[in-house]
Tab-separated table of N, CA, C and O in Angstrom:
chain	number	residue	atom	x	y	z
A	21	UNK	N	-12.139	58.619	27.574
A	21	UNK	CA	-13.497	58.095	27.613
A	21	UNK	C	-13.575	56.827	26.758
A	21	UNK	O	-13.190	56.819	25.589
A	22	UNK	N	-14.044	55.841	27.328
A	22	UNK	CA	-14.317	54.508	26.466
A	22	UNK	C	-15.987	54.569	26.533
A	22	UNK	O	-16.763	54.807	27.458
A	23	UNK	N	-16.153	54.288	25.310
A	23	UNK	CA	-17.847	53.814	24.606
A	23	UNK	C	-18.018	52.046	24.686
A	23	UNK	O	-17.190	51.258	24.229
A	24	UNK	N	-19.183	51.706	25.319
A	24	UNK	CA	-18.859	49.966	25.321
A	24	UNK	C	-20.518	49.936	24.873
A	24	UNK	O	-21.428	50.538	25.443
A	25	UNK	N	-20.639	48.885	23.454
A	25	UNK	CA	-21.744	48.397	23.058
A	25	UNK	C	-22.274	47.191	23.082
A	25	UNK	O	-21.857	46.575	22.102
A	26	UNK	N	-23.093	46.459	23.812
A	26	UNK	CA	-23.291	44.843	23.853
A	26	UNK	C	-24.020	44.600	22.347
A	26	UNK	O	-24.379	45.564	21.670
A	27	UNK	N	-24.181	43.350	21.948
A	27	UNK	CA	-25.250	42.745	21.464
A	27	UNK	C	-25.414	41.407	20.989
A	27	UNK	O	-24.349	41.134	20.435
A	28	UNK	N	-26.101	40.539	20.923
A	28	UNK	CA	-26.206	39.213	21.033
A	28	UNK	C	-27.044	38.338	21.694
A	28	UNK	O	-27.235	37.163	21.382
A	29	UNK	N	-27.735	39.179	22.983
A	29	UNK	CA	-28.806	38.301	23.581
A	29	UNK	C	-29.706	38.339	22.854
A	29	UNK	O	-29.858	38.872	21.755
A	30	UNK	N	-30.703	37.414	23.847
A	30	UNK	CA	-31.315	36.731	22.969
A	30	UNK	C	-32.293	36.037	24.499
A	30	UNK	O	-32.216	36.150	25.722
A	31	UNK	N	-33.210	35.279	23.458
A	31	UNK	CA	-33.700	33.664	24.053
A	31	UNK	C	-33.479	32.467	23.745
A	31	UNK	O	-33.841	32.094	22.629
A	32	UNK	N	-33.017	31.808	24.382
A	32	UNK	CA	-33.007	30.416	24.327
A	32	UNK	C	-33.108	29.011	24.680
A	32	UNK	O	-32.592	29.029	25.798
A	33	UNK	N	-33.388	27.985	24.491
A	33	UNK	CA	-33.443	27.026	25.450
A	33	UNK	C	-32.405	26.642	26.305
A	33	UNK	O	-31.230	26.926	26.072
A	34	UNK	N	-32.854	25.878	27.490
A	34	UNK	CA	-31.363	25.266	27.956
A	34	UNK	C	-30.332	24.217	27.290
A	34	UNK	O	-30.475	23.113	26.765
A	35	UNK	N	-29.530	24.828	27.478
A	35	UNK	CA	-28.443	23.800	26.513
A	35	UNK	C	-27.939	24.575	25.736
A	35	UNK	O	-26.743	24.598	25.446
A	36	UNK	N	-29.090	25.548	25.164
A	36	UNK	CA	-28.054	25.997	23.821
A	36	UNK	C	-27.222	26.987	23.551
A	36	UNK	O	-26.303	26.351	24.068
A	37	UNK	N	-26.809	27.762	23.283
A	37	UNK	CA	-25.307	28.628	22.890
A	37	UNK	C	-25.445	30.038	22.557
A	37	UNK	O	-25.415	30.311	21.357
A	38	UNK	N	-25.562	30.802	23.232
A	38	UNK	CA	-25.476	32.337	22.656
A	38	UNK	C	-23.900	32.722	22.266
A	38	UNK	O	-23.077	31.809	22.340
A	39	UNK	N	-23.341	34.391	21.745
A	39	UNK	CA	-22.492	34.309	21.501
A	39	UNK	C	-22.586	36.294	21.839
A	39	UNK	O	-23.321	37.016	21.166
A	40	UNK	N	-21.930	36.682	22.670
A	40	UNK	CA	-22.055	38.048	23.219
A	40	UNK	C	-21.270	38.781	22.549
A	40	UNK	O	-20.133	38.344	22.369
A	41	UNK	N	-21.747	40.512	21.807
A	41	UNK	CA	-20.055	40.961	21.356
A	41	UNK	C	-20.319	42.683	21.959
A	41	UNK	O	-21.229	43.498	22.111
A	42	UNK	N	-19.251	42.577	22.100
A	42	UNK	CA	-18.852	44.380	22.620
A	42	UNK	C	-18.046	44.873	22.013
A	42	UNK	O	-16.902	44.472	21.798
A	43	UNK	N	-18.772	46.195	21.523
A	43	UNK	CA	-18.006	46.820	20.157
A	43	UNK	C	-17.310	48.258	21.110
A	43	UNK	O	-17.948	49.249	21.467
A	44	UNK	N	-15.525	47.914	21.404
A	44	UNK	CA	-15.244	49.411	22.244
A	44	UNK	C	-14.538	50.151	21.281
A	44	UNK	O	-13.915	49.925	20.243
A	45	UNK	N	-14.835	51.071	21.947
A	45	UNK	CA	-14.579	52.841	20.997
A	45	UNK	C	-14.400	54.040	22.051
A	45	UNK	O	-15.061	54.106	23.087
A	46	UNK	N	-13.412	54.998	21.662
A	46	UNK	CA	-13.795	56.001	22.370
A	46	UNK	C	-11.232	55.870	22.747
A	46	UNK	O	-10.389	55.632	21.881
A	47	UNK	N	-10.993	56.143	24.236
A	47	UNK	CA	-9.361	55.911	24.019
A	47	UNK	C	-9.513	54.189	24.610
A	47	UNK	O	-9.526	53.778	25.771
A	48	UNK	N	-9.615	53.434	23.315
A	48	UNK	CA	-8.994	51.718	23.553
A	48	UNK	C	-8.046	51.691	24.238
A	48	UNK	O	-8.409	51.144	25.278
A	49	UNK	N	-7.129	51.923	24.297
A	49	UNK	CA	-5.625	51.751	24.819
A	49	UNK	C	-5.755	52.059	26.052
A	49	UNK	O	-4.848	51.518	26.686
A	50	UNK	N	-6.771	52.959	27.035
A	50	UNK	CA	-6.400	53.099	28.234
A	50	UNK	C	-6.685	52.033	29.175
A	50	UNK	O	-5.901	52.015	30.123
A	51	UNK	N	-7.926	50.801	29.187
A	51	UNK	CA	-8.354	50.224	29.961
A	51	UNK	C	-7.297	48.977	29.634
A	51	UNK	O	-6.972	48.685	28.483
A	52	UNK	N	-6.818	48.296	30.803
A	52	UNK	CA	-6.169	46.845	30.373
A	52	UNK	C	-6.699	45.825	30.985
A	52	UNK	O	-6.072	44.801	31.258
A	53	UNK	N	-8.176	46.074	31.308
A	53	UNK	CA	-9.252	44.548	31.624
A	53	UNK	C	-10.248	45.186	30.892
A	53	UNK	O	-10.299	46.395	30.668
A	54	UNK	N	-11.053	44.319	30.519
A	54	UNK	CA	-12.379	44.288	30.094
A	54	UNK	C	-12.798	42.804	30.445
A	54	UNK	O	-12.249	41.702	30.416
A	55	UNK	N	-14.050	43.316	30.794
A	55	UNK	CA	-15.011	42.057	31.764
A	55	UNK	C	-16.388	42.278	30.750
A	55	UNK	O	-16.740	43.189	30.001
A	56	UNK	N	-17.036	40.802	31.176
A	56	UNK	CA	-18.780	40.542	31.344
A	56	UNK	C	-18.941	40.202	32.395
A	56	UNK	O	-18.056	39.526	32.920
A	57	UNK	N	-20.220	40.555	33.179
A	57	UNK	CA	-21.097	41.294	34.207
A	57	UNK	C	-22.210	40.559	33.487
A	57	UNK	O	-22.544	40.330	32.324
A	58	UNK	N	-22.732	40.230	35.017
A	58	UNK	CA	-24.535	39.917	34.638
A	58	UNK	C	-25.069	40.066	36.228
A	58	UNK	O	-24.685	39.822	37.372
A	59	UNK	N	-26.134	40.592	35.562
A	59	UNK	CA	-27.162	40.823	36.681
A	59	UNK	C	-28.558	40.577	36.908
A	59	UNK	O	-29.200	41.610	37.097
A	60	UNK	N	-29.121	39.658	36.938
A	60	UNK	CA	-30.651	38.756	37.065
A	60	UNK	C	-31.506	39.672	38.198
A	60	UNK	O	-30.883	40.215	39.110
A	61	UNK	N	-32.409	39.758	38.127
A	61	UNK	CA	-33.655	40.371	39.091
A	61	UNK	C	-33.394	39.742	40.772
A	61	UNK	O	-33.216	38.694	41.391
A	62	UNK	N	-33.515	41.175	40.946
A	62	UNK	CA	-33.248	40.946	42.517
A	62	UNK	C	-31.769	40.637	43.065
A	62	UNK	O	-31.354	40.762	44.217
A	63	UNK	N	-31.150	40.235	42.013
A	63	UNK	CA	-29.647	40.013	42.864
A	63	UNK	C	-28.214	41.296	42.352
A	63	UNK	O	-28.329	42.374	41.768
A	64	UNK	N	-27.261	40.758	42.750
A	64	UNK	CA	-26.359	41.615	42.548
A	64	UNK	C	-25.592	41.409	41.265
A	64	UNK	O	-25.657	40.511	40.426
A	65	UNK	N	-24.814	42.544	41.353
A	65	UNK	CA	-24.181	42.013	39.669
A	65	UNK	C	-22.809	41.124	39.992
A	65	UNK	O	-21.841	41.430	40.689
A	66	UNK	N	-23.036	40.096	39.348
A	66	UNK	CA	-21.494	39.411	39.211
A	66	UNK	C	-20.921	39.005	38.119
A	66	UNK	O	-21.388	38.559	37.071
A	67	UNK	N	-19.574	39.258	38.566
A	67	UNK	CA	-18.537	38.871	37.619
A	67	UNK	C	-18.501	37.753	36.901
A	67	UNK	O	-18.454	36.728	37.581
A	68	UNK	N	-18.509	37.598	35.597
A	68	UNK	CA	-18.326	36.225	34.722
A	68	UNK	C	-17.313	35.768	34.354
A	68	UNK	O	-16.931	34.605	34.475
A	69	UNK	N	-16.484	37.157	33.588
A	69	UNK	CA	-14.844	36.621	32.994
A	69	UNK	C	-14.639	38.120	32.891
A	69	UNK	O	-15.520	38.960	33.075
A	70	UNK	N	-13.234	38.385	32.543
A	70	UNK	CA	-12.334	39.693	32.183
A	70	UNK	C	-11.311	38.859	31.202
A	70	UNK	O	-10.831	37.737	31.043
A	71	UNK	N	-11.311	39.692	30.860
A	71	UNK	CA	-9.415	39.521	29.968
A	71	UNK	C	-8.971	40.423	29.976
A	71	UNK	O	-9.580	41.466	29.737
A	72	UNK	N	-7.366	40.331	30.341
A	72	UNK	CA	-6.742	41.383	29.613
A	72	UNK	C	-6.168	41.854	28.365
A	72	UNK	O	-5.702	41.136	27.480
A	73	UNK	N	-6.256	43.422	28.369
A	73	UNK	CA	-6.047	43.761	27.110
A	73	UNK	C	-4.175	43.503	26.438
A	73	UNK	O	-3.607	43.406	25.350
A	74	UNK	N	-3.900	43.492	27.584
A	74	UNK	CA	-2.747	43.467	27.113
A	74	UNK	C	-1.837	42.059	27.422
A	74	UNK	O	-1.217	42.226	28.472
A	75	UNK	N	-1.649	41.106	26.996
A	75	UNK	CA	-1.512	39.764	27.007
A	75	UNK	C	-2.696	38.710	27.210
A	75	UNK	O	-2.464	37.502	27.163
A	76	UNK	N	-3.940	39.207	27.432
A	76	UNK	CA	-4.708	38.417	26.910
A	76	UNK	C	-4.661	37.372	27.967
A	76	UNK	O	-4.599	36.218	27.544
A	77	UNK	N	-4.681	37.565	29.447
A	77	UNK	CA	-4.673	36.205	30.030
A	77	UNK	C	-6.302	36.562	30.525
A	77	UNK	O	-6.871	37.638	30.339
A	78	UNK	N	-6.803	35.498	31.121
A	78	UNK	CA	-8.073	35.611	31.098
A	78	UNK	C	-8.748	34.738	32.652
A	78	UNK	O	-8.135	33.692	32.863
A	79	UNK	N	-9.845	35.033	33.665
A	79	UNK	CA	-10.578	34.651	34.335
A	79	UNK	C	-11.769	34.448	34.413
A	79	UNK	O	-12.501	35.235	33.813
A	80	UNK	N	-12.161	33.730	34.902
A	80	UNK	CA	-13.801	32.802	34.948
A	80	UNK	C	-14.428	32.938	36.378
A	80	UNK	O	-13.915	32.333	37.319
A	81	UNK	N	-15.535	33.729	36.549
A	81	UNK	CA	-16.380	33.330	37.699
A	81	UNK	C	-16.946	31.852	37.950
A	81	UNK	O	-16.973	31.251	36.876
A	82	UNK	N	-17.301	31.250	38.770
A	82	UNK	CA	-17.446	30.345	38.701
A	82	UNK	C	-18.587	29.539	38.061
A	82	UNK	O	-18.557	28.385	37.635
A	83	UNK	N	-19.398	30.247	38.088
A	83	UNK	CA	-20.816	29.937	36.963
A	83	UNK	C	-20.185	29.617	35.641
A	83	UNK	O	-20.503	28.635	34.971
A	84	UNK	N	-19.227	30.541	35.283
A	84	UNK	CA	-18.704	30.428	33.870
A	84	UNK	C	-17.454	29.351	33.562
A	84	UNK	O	-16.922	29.111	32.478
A	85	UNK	N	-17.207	28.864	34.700
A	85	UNK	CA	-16.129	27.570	34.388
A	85	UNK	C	-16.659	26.486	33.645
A	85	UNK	O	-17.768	26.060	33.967
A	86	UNK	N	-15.960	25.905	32.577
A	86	UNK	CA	-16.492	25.509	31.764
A	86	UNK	C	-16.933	25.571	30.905
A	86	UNK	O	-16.615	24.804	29.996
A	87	UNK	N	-18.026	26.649	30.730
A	87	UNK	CA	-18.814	26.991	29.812
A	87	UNK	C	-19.023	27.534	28.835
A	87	UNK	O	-19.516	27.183	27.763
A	88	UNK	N	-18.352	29.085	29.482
A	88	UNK	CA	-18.243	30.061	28.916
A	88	UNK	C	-16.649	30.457	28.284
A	88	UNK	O	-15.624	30.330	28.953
A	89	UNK	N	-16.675	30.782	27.362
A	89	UNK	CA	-15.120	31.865	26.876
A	89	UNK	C	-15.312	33.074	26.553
A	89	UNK	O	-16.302	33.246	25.842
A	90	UNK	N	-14.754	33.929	26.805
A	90	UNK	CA	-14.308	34.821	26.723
A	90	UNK	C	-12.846	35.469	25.988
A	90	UNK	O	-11.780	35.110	26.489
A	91	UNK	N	-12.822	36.376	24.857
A	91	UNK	CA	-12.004	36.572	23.490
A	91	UNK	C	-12.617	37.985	23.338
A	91	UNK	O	-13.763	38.391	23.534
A	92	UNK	N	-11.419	38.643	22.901
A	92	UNK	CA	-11.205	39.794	22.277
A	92	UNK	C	-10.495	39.586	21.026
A	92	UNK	O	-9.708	38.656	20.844
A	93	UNK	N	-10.863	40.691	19.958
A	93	UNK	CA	-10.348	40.890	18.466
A	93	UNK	C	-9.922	42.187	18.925
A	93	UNK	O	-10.699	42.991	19.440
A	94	UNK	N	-8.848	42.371	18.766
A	94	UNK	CA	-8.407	43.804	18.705
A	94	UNK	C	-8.257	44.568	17.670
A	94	UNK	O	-8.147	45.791	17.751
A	95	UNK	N	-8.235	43.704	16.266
A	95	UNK	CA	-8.117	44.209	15.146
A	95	UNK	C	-9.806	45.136	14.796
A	95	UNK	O	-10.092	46.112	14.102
A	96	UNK	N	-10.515	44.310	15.592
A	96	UNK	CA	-12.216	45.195	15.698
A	96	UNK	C	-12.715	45.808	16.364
A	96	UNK	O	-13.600	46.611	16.067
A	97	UNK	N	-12.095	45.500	17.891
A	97	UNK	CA	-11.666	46.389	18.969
A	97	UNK	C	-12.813	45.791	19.705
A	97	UNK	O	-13.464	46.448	20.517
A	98	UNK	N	-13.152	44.086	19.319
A	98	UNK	CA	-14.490	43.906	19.802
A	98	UNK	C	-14.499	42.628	20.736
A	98	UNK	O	-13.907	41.652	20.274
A	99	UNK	N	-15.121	42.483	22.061
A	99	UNK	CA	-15.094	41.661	22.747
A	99	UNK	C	-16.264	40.602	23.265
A	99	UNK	O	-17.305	40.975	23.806
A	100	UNK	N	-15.910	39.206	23.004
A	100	UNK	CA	-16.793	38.279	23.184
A	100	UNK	C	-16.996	38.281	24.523
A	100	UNK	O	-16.525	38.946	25.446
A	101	UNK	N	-18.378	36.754	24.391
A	101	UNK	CA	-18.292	36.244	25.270
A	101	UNK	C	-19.205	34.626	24.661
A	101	UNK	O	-20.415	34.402	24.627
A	102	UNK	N	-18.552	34.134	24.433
A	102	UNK	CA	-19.350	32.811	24.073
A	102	UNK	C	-20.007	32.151	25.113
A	102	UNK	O	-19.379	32.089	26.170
A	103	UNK	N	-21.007	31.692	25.079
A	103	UNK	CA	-21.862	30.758	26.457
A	103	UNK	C	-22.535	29.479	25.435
A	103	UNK	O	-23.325	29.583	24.496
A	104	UNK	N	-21.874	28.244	26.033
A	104	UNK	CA	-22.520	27.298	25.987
A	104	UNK	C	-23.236	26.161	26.621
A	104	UNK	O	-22.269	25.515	27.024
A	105	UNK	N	-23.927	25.717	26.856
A	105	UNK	CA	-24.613	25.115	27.629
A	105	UNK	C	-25.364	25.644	28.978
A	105	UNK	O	-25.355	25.438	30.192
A	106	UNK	N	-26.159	26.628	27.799
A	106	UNK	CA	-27.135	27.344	29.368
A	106	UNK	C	-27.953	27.168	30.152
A	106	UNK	O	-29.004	26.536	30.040
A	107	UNK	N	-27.659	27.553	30.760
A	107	UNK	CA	-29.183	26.844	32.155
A	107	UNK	C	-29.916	28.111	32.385
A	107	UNK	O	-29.361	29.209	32.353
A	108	UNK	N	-31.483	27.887	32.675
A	108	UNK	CA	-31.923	28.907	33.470
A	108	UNK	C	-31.617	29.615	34.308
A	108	UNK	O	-32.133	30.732	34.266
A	109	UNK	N	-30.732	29.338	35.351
A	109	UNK	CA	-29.941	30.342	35.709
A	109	UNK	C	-28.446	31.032	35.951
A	109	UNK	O	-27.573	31.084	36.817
A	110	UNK	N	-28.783	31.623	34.348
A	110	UNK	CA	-27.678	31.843	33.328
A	110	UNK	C	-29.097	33.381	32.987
A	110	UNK	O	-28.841	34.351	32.273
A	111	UNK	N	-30.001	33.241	33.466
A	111	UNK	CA	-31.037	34.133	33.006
A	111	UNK	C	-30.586	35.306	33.424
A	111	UNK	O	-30.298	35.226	34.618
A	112	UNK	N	-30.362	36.535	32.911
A	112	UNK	CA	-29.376	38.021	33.190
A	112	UNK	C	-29.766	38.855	32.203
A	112	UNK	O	-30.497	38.688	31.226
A	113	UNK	N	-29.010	40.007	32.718
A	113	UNK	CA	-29.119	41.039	31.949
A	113	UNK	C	-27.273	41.322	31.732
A	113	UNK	O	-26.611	41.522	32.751
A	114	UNK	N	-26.823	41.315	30.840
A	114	UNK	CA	-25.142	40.749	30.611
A	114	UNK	C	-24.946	42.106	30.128
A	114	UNK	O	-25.815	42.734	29.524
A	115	UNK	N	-23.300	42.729	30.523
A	115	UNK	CA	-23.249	44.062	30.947
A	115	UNK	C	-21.459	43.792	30.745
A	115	UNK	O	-20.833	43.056	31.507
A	116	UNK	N	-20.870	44.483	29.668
A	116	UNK	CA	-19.660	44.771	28.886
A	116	UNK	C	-19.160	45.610	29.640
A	116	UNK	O	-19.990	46.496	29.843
A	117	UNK	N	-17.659	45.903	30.482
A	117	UNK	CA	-17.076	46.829	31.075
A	117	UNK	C	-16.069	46.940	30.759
A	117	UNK	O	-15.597	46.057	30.044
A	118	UNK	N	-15.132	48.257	31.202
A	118	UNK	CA	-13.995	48.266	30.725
A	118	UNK	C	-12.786	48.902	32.025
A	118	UNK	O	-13.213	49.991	32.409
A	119	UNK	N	-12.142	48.719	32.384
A	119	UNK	CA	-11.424	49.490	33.258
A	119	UNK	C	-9.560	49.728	33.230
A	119	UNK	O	-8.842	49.403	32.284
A	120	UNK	N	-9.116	50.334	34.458
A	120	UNK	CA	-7.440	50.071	34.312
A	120	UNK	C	-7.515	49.538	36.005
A	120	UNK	O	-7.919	50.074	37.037
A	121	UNK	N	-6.925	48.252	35.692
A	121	UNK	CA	-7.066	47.540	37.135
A	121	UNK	C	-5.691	47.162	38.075
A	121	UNK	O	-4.635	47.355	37.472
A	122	UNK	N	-5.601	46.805	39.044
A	122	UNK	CA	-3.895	46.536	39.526
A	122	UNK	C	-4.348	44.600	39.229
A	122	UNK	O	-5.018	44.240	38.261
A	123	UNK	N	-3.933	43.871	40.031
A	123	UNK	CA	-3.729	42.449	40.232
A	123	UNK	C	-4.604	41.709	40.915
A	123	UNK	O	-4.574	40.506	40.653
A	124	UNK	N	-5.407	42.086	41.747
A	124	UNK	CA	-6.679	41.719	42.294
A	124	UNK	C	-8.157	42.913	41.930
A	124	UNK	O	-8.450	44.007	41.449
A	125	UNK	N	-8.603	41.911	42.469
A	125	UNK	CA	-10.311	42.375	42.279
A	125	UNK	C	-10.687	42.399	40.791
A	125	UNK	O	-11.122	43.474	40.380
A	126	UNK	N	-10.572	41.224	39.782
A	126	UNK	CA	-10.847	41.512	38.862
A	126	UNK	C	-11.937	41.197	38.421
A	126	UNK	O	-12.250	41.576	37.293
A	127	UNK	N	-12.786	40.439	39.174
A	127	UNK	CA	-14.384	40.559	39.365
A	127	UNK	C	-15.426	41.528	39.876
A	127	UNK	O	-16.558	41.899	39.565
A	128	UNK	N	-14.471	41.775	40.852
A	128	UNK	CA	-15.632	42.718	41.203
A	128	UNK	C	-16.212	43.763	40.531
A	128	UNK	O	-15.205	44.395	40.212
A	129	UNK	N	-16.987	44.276	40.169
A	129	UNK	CA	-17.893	45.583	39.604
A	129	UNK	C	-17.415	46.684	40.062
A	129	UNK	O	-17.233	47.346	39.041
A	130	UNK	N	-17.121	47.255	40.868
A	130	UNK	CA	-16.330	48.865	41.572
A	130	UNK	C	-15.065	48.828	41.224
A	130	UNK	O	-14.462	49.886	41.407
A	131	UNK	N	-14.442	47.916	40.763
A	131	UNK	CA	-13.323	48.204	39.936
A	131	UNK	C	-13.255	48.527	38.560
A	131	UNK	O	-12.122	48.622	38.089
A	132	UNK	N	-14.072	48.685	37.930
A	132	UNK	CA	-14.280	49.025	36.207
A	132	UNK	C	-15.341	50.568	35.704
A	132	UNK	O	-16.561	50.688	35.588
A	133	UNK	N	-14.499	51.297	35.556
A	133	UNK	CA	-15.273	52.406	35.368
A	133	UNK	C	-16.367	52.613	34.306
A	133	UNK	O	-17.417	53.193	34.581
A	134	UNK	N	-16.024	52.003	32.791
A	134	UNK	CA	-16.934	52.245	32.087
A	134	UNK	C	-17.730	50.716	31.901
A	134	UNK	O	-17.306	49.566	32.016
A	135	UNK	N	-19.253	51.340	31.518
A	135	UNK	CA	-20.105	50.101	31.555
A	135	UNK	C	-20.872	50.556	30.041
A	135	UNK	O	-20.847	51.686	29.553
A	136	UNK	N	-21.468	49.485	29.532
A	136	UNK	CA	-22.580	49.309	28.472
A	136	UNK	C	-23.831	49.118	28.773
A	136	UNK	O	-24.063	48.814	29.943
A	137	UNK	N	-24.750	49.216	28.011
A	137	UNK	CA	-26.359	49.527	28.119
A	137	UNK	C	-26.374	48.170	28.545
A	137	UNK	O	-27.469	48.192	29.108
A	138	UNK	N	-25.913	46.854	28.709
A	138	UNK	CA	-26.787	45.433	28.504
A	138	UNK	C	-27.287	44.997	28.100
A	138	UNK	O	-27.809	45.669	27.211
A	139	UNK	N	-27.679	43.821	28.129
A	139	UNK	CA	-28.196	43.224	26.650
A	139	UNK	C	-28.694	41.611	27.631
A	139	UNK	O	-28.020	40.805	28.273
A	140	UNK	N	-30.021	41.702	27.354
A	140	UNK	CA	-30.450	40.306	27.626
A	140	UNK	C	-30.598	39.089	27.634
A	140	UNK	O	-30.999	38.797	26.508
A	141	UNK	N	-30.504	38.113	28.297
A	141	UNK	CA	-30.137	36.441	27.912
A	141	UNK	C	-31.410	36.113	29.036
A	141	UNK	O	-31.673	36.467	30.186
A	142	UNK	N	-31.879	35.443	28.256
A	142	UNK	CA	-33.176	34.706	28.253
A	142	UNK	C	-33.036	33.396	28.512
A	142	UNK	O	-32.085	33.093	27.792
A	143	UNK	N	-33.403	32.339	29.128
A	143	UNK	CA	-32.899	30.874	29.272
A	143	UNK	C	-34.126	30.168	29.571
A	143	UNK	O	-34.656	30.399	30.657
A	144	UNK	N	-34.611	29.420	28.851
A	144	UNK	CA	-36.110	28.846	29.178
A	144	UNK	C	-35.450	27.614	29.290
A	144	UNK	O	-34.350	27.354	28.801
A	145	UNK	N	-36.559	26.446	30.321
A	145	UNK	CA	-35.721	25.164	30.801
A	145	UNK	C	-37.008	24.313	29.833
A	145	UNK	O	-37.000	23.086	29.739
């Protein structure tokens, strides 16, 4: 069982910089992706970034090219997500996952079993 905790949203204007963290607990060692997920009113949830746990290579949805990074501390067992330069629609409800994945689908949402409560990002223009 993995435990996944967000926190960090917030409100803010456009442009400026939040900084997302997910505190995991519970067996660390079994999942070797962990992703951020966001999901805005009315639409579906999509993929932002994953990394893996184990070498640490890392992917970007395309909203998040550029922008966003994505970093894990393993020594805290805790996983970012930095966002800079936000736009209104960047407006979500941002959602910490954890899974054991093969080589594709590492965006998609039905591939990651455990999820976190979410945590809100606010983006006023």
């Amino acid at each position: 069982q993995v435990r996944l905790a967000e926190s960090g949203g917030g409100a803010v204007q456009a442009g400026g910089s939040l900084r997302l963290s997910c505190v995991v607990s519970g067996s660390t060692s079994s999942p070797n992706a962990l992703a951020w997920f966001r999901q805005a009113p009315g639409k579906e949830r999509e993929g932002v970034a994953v990394i893996r746990t184990y070498g640490g290579g890392t992917w970007y949805g395309p909203p998040a090219q550029g922008r966003f990074n994505i970093a894990l501390d393993t020594a805290r067992n805790t996983l970012y997500l930095q966002m800079n330069n936000l736009k209104p629609e960047d407006t979500a409800i941002y959602y910490c996952a954890a899974g054991l994945l093969g080589d594709s689908g590492l965006l998609l949402s039905d591939q990651y079993n455990y999820w976190g409560q979410g945590t809100q990002v606010t983006v006023s223009s």
